[in-house]
Short mmCIF file of C-alpha atoms in Angstrom, two decimals:
data_model
loop_
_atom_site.label_atom_id
_atom_site.label_comp_id
_atom_site.label_asym_id
_atom_site.label_seq_id
_atom_site.Cartn_x
_atom_site.Cartn_y
_atom_site.Cartn_z
CA MET I 7 34.67 -58.96 207.15
CA LEU I 8 35.88 -62.52 206.65
CA SER I 9 39.39 -61.56 207.70
CA SER I 10 38.00 -59.93 210.83
CA ILE I 11 35.88 -62.97 211.66
CA SER I 12 38.80 -65.32 211.22
CA SER I 13 40.86 -63.24 213.63
CA ILE I 14 38.38 -63.68 216.48
CA PRO I 15 39.21 -66.79 218.51
CA GLY I 16 36.53 -69.03 220.03
CA ASN I 17 32.77 -68.89 219.62
CA VAL I 18 31.53 -65.29 219.77
CA PHE I 19 27.94 -66.24 220.60
CA LEU I 20 28.94 -68.45 223.54
CA ASP I 21 31.38 -65.84 224.80
CA CYS I 22 28.73 -63.12 224.68
CA ALA I 23 26.18 -65.40 226.34
CA ALA I 24 28.67 -66.11 229.14
CA GLN I 25 29.32 -62.37 229.56
CA ASN I 26 25.57 -61.71 229.87
CA PRO I 27 24.22 -64.60 232.03
CA ASP I 28 21.17 -62.60 233.08
CA ALA I 29 20.07 -61.77 229.53
CA GLY I 30 17.51 -64.59 229.49
CA ALA I 31 15.01 -64.02 226.75
CA ASN I 32 16.44 -60.57 226.04
CA SER I 33 18.51 -61.37 222.96
CA THR I 34 19.27 -57.67 222.32
CA LEU I 35 22.11 -57.68 224.84
CA ILE I 36 23.74 -60.70 223.24
CA LEU I 37 23.30 -59.28 219.72
CA ARG I 38 24.83 -55.98 220.85
CA CYS I 39 27.77 -57.87 222.35
CA ILE I 40 28.31 -59.82 219.11
CA SER I 41 28.06 -56.62 217.05
CA ASP I 42 30.58 -54.80 219.27
CA THR I 43 32.97 -57.75 219.10
CA TYR I 44 33.00 -57.79 215.32
CA GLN I 45 33.19 -54.00 215.10
CA ASN I 46 36.21 -53.90 217.40
CA ALA I 47 37.85 -56.67 215.39
CA GLU I 48 37.22 -54.73 212.18
CA GLU I 49 38.71 -51.55 213.64
CA ASN I 50 41.77 -53.42 214.94
CA SER I 51 42.26 -55.04 211.55
CA ALA I 52 42.02 -51.68 209.76
CA ALA I 53 44.48 -50.11 212.20
CA ASN I 54 46.96 -52.97 211.73
CA VAL I 55 46.73 -52.76 207.93
CA HIS I 56 47.15 -48.99 208.12
CA SER I 57 50.29 -49.28 210.27
CA PHE I 58 51.71 -51.98 208.01
CA LEU I 59 51.17 -49.81 204.92
CA LEU I 60 52.95 -46.92 206.66
CA VAL I 61 55.95 -49.18 207.25
CA VAL I 62 55.92 -50.36 203.62
CA CYS I 63 55.72 -46.81 202.26
CA GLY I 64 58.40 -45.74 204.74
CA ALA I 65 60.60 -48.54 203.40
CA LEU I 66 60.08 -47.21 199.85
CA ILE I 67 61.19 -43.76 201.01
CA PHE I 68 64.18 -45.26 202.81
CA PHE I 69 65.12 -47.01 199.56
CA MET I 70 65.51 -43.50 198.11
CA GLN I 71 68.73 -43.33 200.16
CA ALA I 72 70.13 -45.90 197.73
CA GLY I 73 68.96 -43.71 194.86
CA PHE I 74 70.67 -40.64 196.29
CA ALA I 75 73.83 -42.69 196.89
CA MET I 76 73.93 -43.95 193.29
CA LEU I 77 73.15 -40.51 191.87
CA CYS I 78 75.86 -38.86 193.96
CA ALA I 79 78.42 -41.60 193.29
CA GLY I 80 77.87 -41.31 189.55
CA SER I 81 78.02 -37.51 189.62
CA VAL I 82 81.39 -37.16 191.37
CA ARG I 83 84.87 -37.97 190.15
CA LEU I 84 86.29 -41.40 190.82
CA LYS I 85 88.63 -40.17 193.55
CA ASN I 86 85.67 -39.14 195.77
CA VAL I 87 83.27 -42.07 195.42
CA GLN I 88 83.95 -43.77 198.78
CA ASN I 89 83.60 -40.50 200.67
CA THR I 90 80.30 -39.68 199.00
CA MET I 91 78.90 -43.16 199.62
CA LEU I 92 79.89 -43.10 203.29
CA LYS I 93 78.13 -39.78 203.78
CA ASN I 94 74.95 -41.22 202.29
CA LEU I 95 75.18 -44.18 204.65
CA LEU I 96 75.77 -41.92 207.64
CA ASP I 97 72.73 -39.84 206.64
CA ALA I 98 70.52 -42.81 207.44
CA CYS I 99 72.37 -43.53 210.69
CA GLY I 100 72.67 -39.97 211.99
CA ALA I 101 69.12 -38.98 211.05
CA ALA I 102 67.68 -41.98 212.94
CA LEU I 103 69.47 -41.06 216.17
CA ALA I 104 68.91 -37.30 215.93
CA PHE I 105 65.26 -37.68 214.99
CA PHE I 106 64.69 -40.10 217.87
CA LEU I 107 66.40 -37.96 220.50
CA LEU I 108 65.09 -34.52 219.49
CA GLY I 109 63.56 -34.34 216.04
CA TYR I 110 60.34 -36.26 216.55
CA GLY I 111 59.51 -34.42 219.77
CA ILE I 112 60.10 -31.04 218.10
CA ALA I 113 58.07 -31.97 215.03
CA PHE I 114 55.17 -33.99 216.44
CA GLY I 115 55.43 -34.03 220.22
CA GLY I 116 51.91 -33.77 221.62
CA ASN I 117 50.37 -34.14 218.18
CA ASP I 118 47.89 -36.73 219.45
CA ASP I 119 47.03 -34.90 222.68
CA GLU I 120 43.42 -33.91 223.17
CA GLY I 121 42.92 -30.37 221.92
CA ALA I 122 46.24 -30.25 220.04
CA ALA I 123 44.50 -28.99 216.91
CA ASP I 124 42.97 -26.11 218.91
CA GLN I 125 46.32 -24.57 219.88
CA LYS I 126 49.40 -23.29 218.06
CA THR I 127 52.94 -23.95 219.20
CA PHE I 128 56.39 -23.36 217.72
CA ILE I 129 57.71 -26.83 218.61
CA GLY I 130 56.29 -30.04 220.07
CA THR I 131 55.70 -30.31 223.79
CA SER I 132 56.47 -34.00 224.47
CA ASP I 133 57.74 -37.33 223.06
CA TYR I 134 61.44 -36.47 223.15
CA ALA I 135 63.69 -39.55 223.00
CA SER I 136 60.53 -41.43 222.10
CA VAL I 137 58.63 -42.80 219.13
CA GLY I 138 55.36 -41.36 220.37
CA THR I 139 52.12 -43.29 220.28
CA SER I 140 52.73 -44.98 216.90
CA SER I 141 55.96 -46.67 215.91
CA ALA I 142 54.74 -46.84 212.30
CA PHE I 143 54.17 -43.07 212.18
CA TRP I 144 57.60 -42.42 213.74
CA PHE I 145 59.33 -44.65 211.19
CA TYR I 146 57.53 -43.01 208.28
CA GLN I 147 58.46 -39.52 209.45
CA TYR I 148 62.07 -40.55 210.12
CA THR I 149 62.52 -41.49 206.46
CA PHE I 150 61.39 -37.98 205.47
CA SER I 151 63.98 -36.38 207.74
CA ALA I 152 66.76 -38.58 206.34
CA THR I 153 65.78 -37.55 202.81
CA SER I 154 66.05 -33.85 203.65
CA VAL I 155 69.56 -34.32 205.07
CA THR I 156 70.76 -36.29 202.04
CA ILE I 157 69.93 -33.41 199.68
CA VAL I 158 72.65 -31.31 201.33
CA ALA I 159 75.35 -34.00 201.14
CA GLY I 160 75.29 -34.20 197.34
CA THR I 161 75.69 -30.46 196.84
CA LEU I 162 78.84 -30.27 199.00
CA ALA I 163 80.50 -33.37 197.54
CA GLU I 164 84.25 -33.47 196.83
CA ARG I 165 85.29 -30.62 199.13
CA CYS I 166 83.52 -30.80 202.51
CA GLN I 167 85.23 -32.09 205.65
CA MET I 168 83.75 -35.07 207.46
CA ALA I 169 83.57 -33.05 210.70
CA ALA I 170 81.38 -30.42 209.04
CA TYR I 171 79.21 -33.10 207.48
CA LEU I 172 78.58 -34.80 210.83
CA CYS I 173 77.72 -31.46 212.44
CA TYR I 174 75.25 -30.18 209.88
CA SER I 175 73.54 -33.54 209.32
CA ALA I 176 72.77 -33.86 213.04
CA VAL I 177 71.53 -30.25 213.24
CA VAL I 178 69.30 -30.54 210.16
CA ALA I 179 67.73 -33.87 211.17
CA GLY I 180 67.40 -33.00 214.86
CA PHE I 181 66.34 -29.36 214.75
CA ILE I 182 66.07 -27.47 211.43
CA TYR I 183 63.83 -29.92 209.58
CA PRO I 184 61.62 -30.76 212.61
CA VAL I 185 60.70 -27.10 213.24
CA VAL I 186 59.52 -26.77 209.64
CA ALA I 187 57.65 -30.09 209.87
CA HIS I 188 55.92 -28.90 213.05
CA ALA I 189 54.85 -25.60 211.53
CA LEU I 190 53.36 -27.15 208.37
CA TRP I 191 52.34 -30.68 209.38
CA SER I 192 51.62 -30.91 213.10
CA HIS I 193 48.02 -30.35 214.22
CA SER I 194 49.30 -27.52 216.44
CA GLY I 195 51.56 -25.97 213.78
CA PHE I 196 50.78 -22.33 213.10
CA LEU I 197 50.69 -22.88 209.31
CA SER I 198 49.18 -26.36 209.40
CA HIS I 199 46.19 -27.14 207.19
CA SER I 200 44.94 -29.57 209.88
CA ASN I 201 44.77 -26.97 212.66
CA ASN I 202 41.24 -26.17 213.75
CA ASN I 203 41.99 -22.46 213.40
CA PRO I 204 44.34 -22.40 210.40
CA PHE I 205 46.20 -19.35 209.21
CA LEU I 206 43.99 -17.16 206.99
CA ASN I 207 41.28 -19.79 207.45
CA SER I 208 43.17 -22.14 205.14
CA GLY I 209 46.67 -23.16 206.21
CA VAL I 210 49.47 -24.38 203.97
CA ILE I 211 48.93 -27.46 201.81
CA ASP I 212 52.22 -29.35 201.60
CA PHE I 213 50.86 -32.82 201.11
CA ALA I 214 54.09 -34.83 200.85
CA GLY I 215 56.89 -32.42 201.74
CA GLY I 216 57.69 -30.17 198.79
CA ALA I 217 58.51 -27.43 201.30
CA VAL I 218 59.20 -29.44 204.45
CA VAL I 219 61.67 -31.82 202.79
CA HIS I 220 62.84 -30.47 199.44
CA LEU I 221 62.76 -26.71 199.94
CA THR I 222 64.35 -27.05 203.37
CA GLY I 223 67.11 -29.36 202.14
CA GLY I 224 67.74 -27.23 199.06
CA LEU I 225 67.97 -24.00 201.05
CA VAL I 226 70.43 -25.51 203.53
CA ALA I 227 72.47 -26.77 200.55
CA LEU I 228 72.50 -23.29 198.98
CA ILE I 229 73.63 -21.61 202.20
CA ALA I 230 76.31 -24.23 202.77
CA THR I 231 77.79 -24.08 199.29
CA CYS I 232 77.87 -20.27 199.32
CA ILE I 233 80.02 -20.38 202.46
CA LEU I 234 82.02 -23.43 201.36
CA GLY I 235 82.94 -22.14 197.92
CA PRO I 236 83.38 -23.98 194.61
CA ARG I 237 85.61 -26.94 193.90
CA ARG I 238 89.19 -26.06 192.94
CA GLY I 239 89.47 -25.25 189.25
CA ARG I 240 85.71 -25.02 188.70
CA PHE I 241 85.50 -21.23 188.20
CA TYR I 242 89.06 -20.04 188.85
CA ASP I 243 92.51 -21.08 187.61
CA ALA I 244 95.52 -21.94 189.78
CA GLN I 245 96.37 -18.25 190.16
CA GLY I 246 92.85 -17.38 191.32
CA GLU I 247 91.85 -15.66 188.08
CA PRO I 248 88.26 -16.20 186.88
CA LEU I 249 87.86 -18.60 183.98
CA GLU I 250 85.97 -17.45 180.90
CA SER I 251 83.62 -20.40 181.28
CA PRO I 252 83.24 -22.89 184.14
CA LYS I 253 85.38 -26.00 183.86
CA GLU I 254 83.33 -29.15 183.52
CA PHE I 255 83.77 -31.80 186.23
CA PRO I 256 81.79 -34.67 184.69
CA GLY I 257 80.76 -37.52 186.91
CA HIS I 258 82.50 -40.82 186.37
CA SER I 259 79.39 -42.94 185.66
CA VAL I 260 76.24 -41.97 183.77
CA ALA I 261 74.90 -45.47 184.42
CA LEU I 262 74.97 -44.89 188.20
CA GLN I 263 73.30 -41.51 187.73
CA LEU I 264 70.45 -43.05 185.74
CA LEU I 265 70.11 -45.92 188.21
CA GLY I 266 69.90 -43.41 191.05
CA THR I 267 67.30 -41.36 189.19
CA MET I 268 65.05 -44.35 188.56
CA VAL I 269 65.40 -45.57 192.16
CA LEU I 270 64.39 -42.12 193.38
CA TRP I 271 61.39 -42.08 191.04
CA PHE I 272 60.35 -45.48 192.35
CA GLY I 273 60.73 -44.30 195.95
CA TRP I 274 58.57 -41.27 195.22
CA TYR I 275 55.55 -43.57 195.12
CA GLY I 276 56.09 -44.13 198.83
CA PHE I 277 56.80 -40.45 199.30
CA SER I 278 53.71 -38.89 197.71
CA PRO I 279 50.95 -41.56 197.49
CA GLY I 280 52.09 -42.93 200.87
CA SER I 281 51.32 -39.60 202.51
CA ALA I 282 47.63 -40.32 201.96
CA LEU I 283 47.93 -42.76 204.87
CA LEU I 284 48.49 -39.82 207.21
CA LEU I 285 44.90 -38.76 206.58
CA GLY I 286 43.82 -41.69 208.75
CA PRO I 287 42.40 -45.21 208.23
CA ASN I 288 38.85 -43.89 207.94
CA SER I 289 39.63 -41.41 205.15
CA ASN I 290 39.52 -41.86 201.39
CA PHE I 291 43.23 -42.64 201.50
CA GLY I 292 43.07 -45.19 198.69
CA ILE I 293 41.49 -42.74 196.25
CA VAL I 294 43.82 -39.94 197.42
CA ALA I 295 46.89 -42.17 197.01
CA ALA I 296 45.83 -43.02 193.45
CA ASN I 297 45.39 -39.34 192.61
CA ALA I 298 48.81 -38.58 194.06
CA ALA I 299 50.44 -41.41 192.08
CA VAL I 300 48.98 -40.13 188.81
CA SER I 301 50.11 -36.54 189.47
CA THR I 302 53.57 -37.75 190.47
CA ALA I 303 54.00 -39.82 187.32
CA LEU I 304 52.71 -37.14 184.95
CA SER I 305 54.66 -34.27 186.49
CA GLY I 306 57.91 -36.24 186.53
CA ALA I 307 57.44 -37.33 182.93
CA ALA I 308 56.58 -33.80 181.78
CA GLY I 309 59.65 -32.38 183.52
CA GLY I 310 62.00 -34.91 181.92
CA VAL I 311 60.64 -34.50 178.40
CA THR I 312 60.52 -30.70 178.66
CA ALA I 313 64.12 -30.37 179.82
CA LEU I 314 65.39 -32.87 177.23
CA PHE I 315 63.78 -31.32 174.14
CA SER I 316 64.06 -27.70 175.27
CA ASN I 317 67.80 -28.17 175.78
CA MET I 318 68.07 -29.89 172.40
CA TRP I 319 66.33 -26.94 170.74
CA ILE I 320 68.63 -24.44 172.46
CA GLU I 321 71.73 -26.43 171.50
CA GLU I 322 70.60 -26.55 167.89
CA ARG I 323 70.18 -22.77 167.83
CA ARG I 324 73.61 -22.24 169.39
CA SER I 325 75.72 -24.78 167.54
CA GLY I 326 73.60 -25.89 164.62
CA GLU I 327 73.64 -29.47 165.85
CA PRO I 328 71.08 -30.92 168.29
CA HIS I 329 72.14 -33.18 171.13
CA PHE I 330 70.06 -35.36 173.42
CA SER I 331 71.34 -34.74 176.97
CA ILE I 332 70.56 -37.57 179.37
CA GLY I 333 71.63 -35.32 182.26
CA MET I 334 68.95 -32.80 181.34
CA ALA I 335 66.33 -35.53 181.06
CA MET I 336 67.23 -37.03 184.45
CA ASN I 337 67.30 -33.77 186.37
CA GLY I 338 64.24 -32.50 184.55
CA ALA I 339 62.31 -35.59 185.64
CA LEU I 340 63.49 -35.19 189.24
CA SER I 341 62.46 -31.53 189.10
CA GLY I 342 58.97 -32.50 187.97
CA LEU I 343 58.73 -35.03 190.79
CA VAL I 344 59.79 -32.43 193.35
CA ALA I 345 57.33 -29.86 191.97
CA SER I 346 54.44 -32.32 192.27
CA THR I 347 55.19 -33.22 195.89
CA SER I 348 53.33 -30.39 197.62
CA GLY I 349 50.08 -30.67 195.71
CA CYS I 350 50.08 -34.16 194.19
CA ALA I 351 46.81 -35.14 195.91
CA VAL I 352 44.91 -32.02 194.85
CA LEU I 353 46.10 -31.54 191.25
CA GLU I 354 44.09 -32.56 188.23
CA PRO I 355 46.13 -34.64 185.75
CA GLY I 356 46.31 -31.87 183.16
CA LEU I 357 47.58 -29.32 185.66
CA ALA I 358 50.08 -31.85 187.03
CA ILE I 359 51.54 -31.94 183.51
CA VAL I 360 51.67 -28.11 183.45
CA THR I 361 53.42 -28.16 186.84
CA GLY I 362 56.04 -30.60 185.56
CA LEU I 363 56.50 -28.72 182.30
CA ILE I 364 57.30 -25.48 184.14
CA ALA I 365 59.53 -27.43 186.54
CA GLY I 366 61.66 -28.65 183.62
CA TRP I 367 62.14 -25.11 182.35
CA LEU I 368 62.79 -23.81 185.86
CA TYR I 369 65.50 -26.41 186.34
CA MET I 370 67.23 -25.38 183.12
CA TRP I 371 67.15 -21.69 184.01
CA SER I 372 68.18 -22.08 187.66
CA SER I 373 71.04 -24.45 186.84
CA SER I 374 72.40 -21.97 184.31
CA PHE I 375 71.85 -19.08 186.74
CA LEU I 376 73.87 -20.76 189.49
CA LEU I 377 76.78 -21.23 187.09
CA ARG I 378 76.65 -17.56 186.10
CA ILE I 379 76.92 -16.44 189.72
CA ARG I 380 79.66 -19.06 190.36
CA ILE I 381 77.84 -21.33 192.78
CA ASP I 382 79.12 -24.89 192.51
CA ASP I 383 76.53 -27.60 193.07
CA ALA I 384 78.13 -31.00 192.48
CA VAL I 385 74.86 -32.84 191.76
CA ASN I 386 72.48 -30.00 190.79
CA ALA I 387 70.48 -30.52 193.97
CA ILE I 388 69.75 -26.81 194.45
CA PRO I 389 67.97 -26.32 191.09
CA VAL I 390 66.11 -29.61 191.49
CA HIS I 391 65.08 -29.40 195.14
CA MET I 392 65.14 -25.75 196.24
CA PHE I 393 63.81 -23.99 193.15
CA ASN I 394 61.27 -26.66 192.30
CA GLY I 395 60.29 -27.21 195.93
CA ALA I 396 59.37 -23.52 195.99
CA TRP I 397 57.59 -23.75 192.63
CA GLY I 398 55.61 -26.80 193.72
CA LEU I 399 54.44 -25.00 196.86
CA LEU I 400 53.21 -22.04 194.81
CA ALA I 401 51.77 -24.28 192.08
CA THR I 402 49.52 -25.86 194.72
CA GLY I 403 48.21 -22.40 195.60
CA LEU I 404 47.48 -21.83 191.92
CA PHE I 405 46.13 -25.19 190.76
CA ALA I 406 44.57 -26.97 193.78
CA SER I 407 41.31 -28.47 192.51
CA PRO I 408 38.19 -28.01 194.71
CA GLU I 409 37.00 -31.51 193.79
CA LYS I 410 40.31 -33.10 194.78
CA MET I 411 40.45 -31.01 197.96
CA GLU I 412 37.00 -32.25 198.92
CA VAL I 413 38.08 -35.88 198.52
CA THR I 414 41.39 -35.33 200.32
CA PHE I 415 40.53 -32.99 203.18
CA GLY I 416 36.74 -33.02 203.30
CA ASN I 417 36.42 -29.33 202.36
CA SER I 418 37.14 -27.08 199.41
CA ASN I 419 36.55 -23.66 200.93
CA HIS I 420 39.73 -22.15 199.52
CA PRO I 421 40.81 -23.76 196.22
CA GLY I 422 43.69 -22.72 194.01
CA LEU I 423 43.77 -19.23 192.56
CA PHE I 424 43.21 -20.58 189.05
CA TYR I 425 39.87 -22.09 190.06
CA SER I 426 38.69 -18.98 191.87
CA PHE I 427 39.33 -16.93 188.71
CA ARG I 428 37.59 -19.56 186.63
CA ASN I 429 34.53 -19.32 188.87
CA GLY I 430 34.38 -15.55 188.50
CA GLY I 431 35.78 -14.64 191.94
CA VAL I 432 39.11 -14.02 193.58
CA ASP I 433 39.97 -16.26 196.52
CA ALA I 434 43.68 -15.88 197.22
CA ALA I 435 43.66 -17.38 200.74
CA LEU I 436 45.38 -20.63 199.77
CA PHE I 437 47.93 -18.94 197.53
CA ALA I 438 48.71 -16.43 200.29
CA ASN I 439 49.27 -19.30 202.71
CA GLN I 440 51.60 -21.02 200.26
CA LEU I 441 53.57 -17.79 199.88
CA VAL I 442 53.77 -17.32 203.65
CA GLY I 443 54.96 -20.92 203.98
CA LEU I 444 57.68 -20.26 201.41
CA LEU I 445 58.81 -17.13 203.26
CA PHE I 446 58.79 -18.92 206.63
CA VAL I 447 60.92 -21.84 205.46
CA THR I 448 63.34 -19.46 203.72
CA GLY I 449 63.62 -17.18 206.73
CA TRP I 450 64.03 -20.05 209.19
CA CYS I 451 66.84 -21.67 207.21
CA LEU I 452 68.65 -18.38 206.68
CA PHE I 453 68.28 -17.34 210.33
CA THR I 454 69.66 -20.60 211.68
CA MET I 455 71.97 -22.14 209.09
CA LEU I 456 73.78 -19.05 207.78
CA PRO I 457 75.46 -18.30 211.13
CA PHE I 458 75.96 -22.03 211.70
CA PHE I 459 77.98 -22.53 208.51
CA ILE I 460 79.86 -19.26 209.06
CA TRP I 461 80.86 -20.62 212.47
CA LEU I 462 81.95 -23.96 210.98
CA ASN I 463 84.04 -22.10 208.44
CA TYR I 464 85.57 -19.86 211.13
CA MET I 465 86.55 -22.94 213.15
CA GLY I 466 88.25 -24.43 210.09
CA TRP I 467 85.93 -27.45 210.06
CA LEU I 468 84.09 -26.81 206.82
CA ARG I 469 86.42 -26.91 203.81
CA ALA I 470 88.81 -29.77 203.10
CA ASP I 471 92.49 -28.92 202.77
CA SER I 472 93.65 -28.01 199.24
CA LEU I 473 95.91 -31.05 198.96
CA GLU I 474 93.16 -33.31 200.29
CA GLU I 475 90.83 -32.00 197.62
CA LEU I 476 93.42 -32.44 194.87
CA VAL I 477 94.19 -36.08 195.69
CA GLY I 478 90.56 -36.82 196.50
CA LEU I 479 88.68 -37.36 199.72
CA ASP I 480 88.87 -41.14 199.35
CA LEU I 481 92.62 -41.08 200.01
CA SER I 482 92.40 -38.19 202.48
CA TYR I 483 89.72 -39.63 204.75
CA HIS I 484 89.66 -43.34 203.97
CA GLY I 485 93.33 -44.14 203.35
CA SER I 486 93.00 -45.57 199.85
CA SER I 487 90.94 -45.55 196.71
CA GLY I 488 88.60 -48.40 195.97
CA ALA I 489 89.08 -47.60 192.31
CA GLY I 490 92.78 -48.55 192.33
CA ASN I 491 93.92 -45.87 189.89
CA MET I 492 92.74 -42.93 192.00
CA GLY I 493 90.67 -41.59 189.14
CA ALA I 494 93.69 -40.25 187.21
CA VAL I 495 95.12 -38.20 190.10
CA LYS I 496 98.54 -36.85 189.18
CA LYS I 497 101.43 -38.59 190.91
CA GLU I 498 103.01 -35.31 192.02
CA TYR I 499 99.82 -34.42 193.92
CA VAL I 500 99.88 -37.71 195.79
CA ASP I 501 103.61 -37.34 196.56
CA ALA I 502 103.03 -33.82 197.87
CA TYR I 503 100.13 -35.04 199.99
CA ASN I 504 102.23 -37.85 201.47
CA ARG I 505 105.05 -35.42 202.30
CA HIS I 506 102.53 -33.11 203.94
CA LYS I 507 101.12 -35.94 206.05
CA SER I 508 104.65 -37.02 206.98
CA ALA I 509 105.45 -33.51 208.17
CA LEU I 510 102.31 -33.50 210.30
CA ARG I 511 103.28 -36.85 211.83
CA ARG I 512 106.76 -35.54 212.67
CA ARG I 513 105.28 -32.53 214.46
CA LYS I 514 102.89 -34.74 216.43
CA THR I 515 105.52 -37.45 217.13
CA PRO I 516 108.95 -35.80 217.54
CA ASN I 517 110.66 -39.16 218.26
CA LEU I 518 109.58 -40.62 214.92
CA SER I 519 112.74 -41.59 212.99
CA SER I 520 113.27 -40.44 209.44
CA SER I 521 113.39 -44.06 208.23
CA ASP I 522 110.03 -44.83 209.88
CA ASP I 523 108.59 -41.68 208.36
CA LEU I 524 109.91 -42.63 204.94
CA GLU I 525 108.43 -46.11 205.26
CA GLY I 526 105.06 -44.62 206.18
CA SER I 527 105.21 -42.27 203.20
CA ASP I 528 106.15 -45.11 200.84
CA ALA I 529 103.39 -47.30 202.22
CA ALA I 530 100.83 -44.55 201.70
CA THR I 531 102.06 -44.01 198.16
CA MET I 532 101.92 -47.72 197.37
CA ALA I 533 98.40 -48.00 198.79
CA THR I 534 97.09 -45.61 196.16
CA GLY I 535 98.05 -47.88 193.26
CA PRO I 536 99.41 -46.72 189.89
CA LYS I 537 98.95 -43.02 189.07
CA SER I 538 98.68 -41.14 185.82
#
């Protein structure tokens, strides 16, 4: 109250007396005026603090872009670092513009209109090329959309054309992601938990975006990499014959991978606890945020430890010698964080640990499964985000606590399936909603993105040229390698690439002299630095 009082200029009593000159001996009018003044000041102060906290939590989520950039840069070979970093930078730029022009209107247009929660729409009805009624809310939601786009970029690293990247990033941020966000998060979304007439009298609980962000991004990544194909030499030799076992393409820096992982974990505390702010300034958002933070920490820790020691046990049985794999620990922890995202606010601590434990095992299995069916994911984003985004959505339907639901949403009519069994009944409404939400997101991404990537591939805009891939996308798209030694690219590959580019220049510029062409080829070769 002191902060509210100090924000009111002048003398409140004199102001109220001046506003009610006929009050006379009736002090009730003046007291009511004073009370209303302080109440309005308190409400304005709470609204300002609420908006400021949304911006702060949005900034934490935006910082996750740095985490993704470091993780991707450390996971790729040295010859592709610049290209990967630029794509992460453009994610933030492209998502901002696409979300402003179309995405926000599709996702939340009309969300604050009177009666919005009484109707159901497929997309928003207003606020296109707008930030809506709250700039803080727009900024917070923009950071979510940028995160979803970034998931795809890591999977396709080292072999995707820049043209394809620019196309799919704009489509995902401006259309694919917003439709899912509208369905699950908008008051008028047909699967939204906040709709006054929710699906199956429950609606989907996706508190911080396990389905909206991670499952959507992971599914788009899976579709894209299936059409794009694996990196050269990953599963097949130079003659196109299948290799007995996949060739390892280790990233050039474990330190960057770990830095990226820890930055992402830090940003998750804006991602999950920060979502409590969307419940409104008059809710129990502080208590809900604390619950979400605990679930996030425990699930992430359980996933990392589970993957680390389970892999060590398997390695010992296979080879007789145990190894501690930092890669398993990092991706296991990220898997636990993803799995907690949907239900972090409604999970008891013990069940958050169970969720993370299963997430670690699911990561190990799904990563191995993708290798067996020859799907090449450069940063393991599909096992981490798609599989565990789906698991987290279903885990919420299983483990949502009625006590936590009461604190978070003000009702616990349909708790997790585990609690309904424990209480001697069977209430599968929430779990059914979670399953329907999973099917909707899967169907939507397949229906839209499968033909989109097939079209990109047909146009020749998807896959980088073979020579470009061999010499690295840093040289192909950026003219040189920041690393100086091109990451041990063979000299004959670079020479062949330069001859190929020279031939293209001659076709485009018939008057180009052979000496000029030779000088250009030599200059390009010299720009790459020493080769090995």
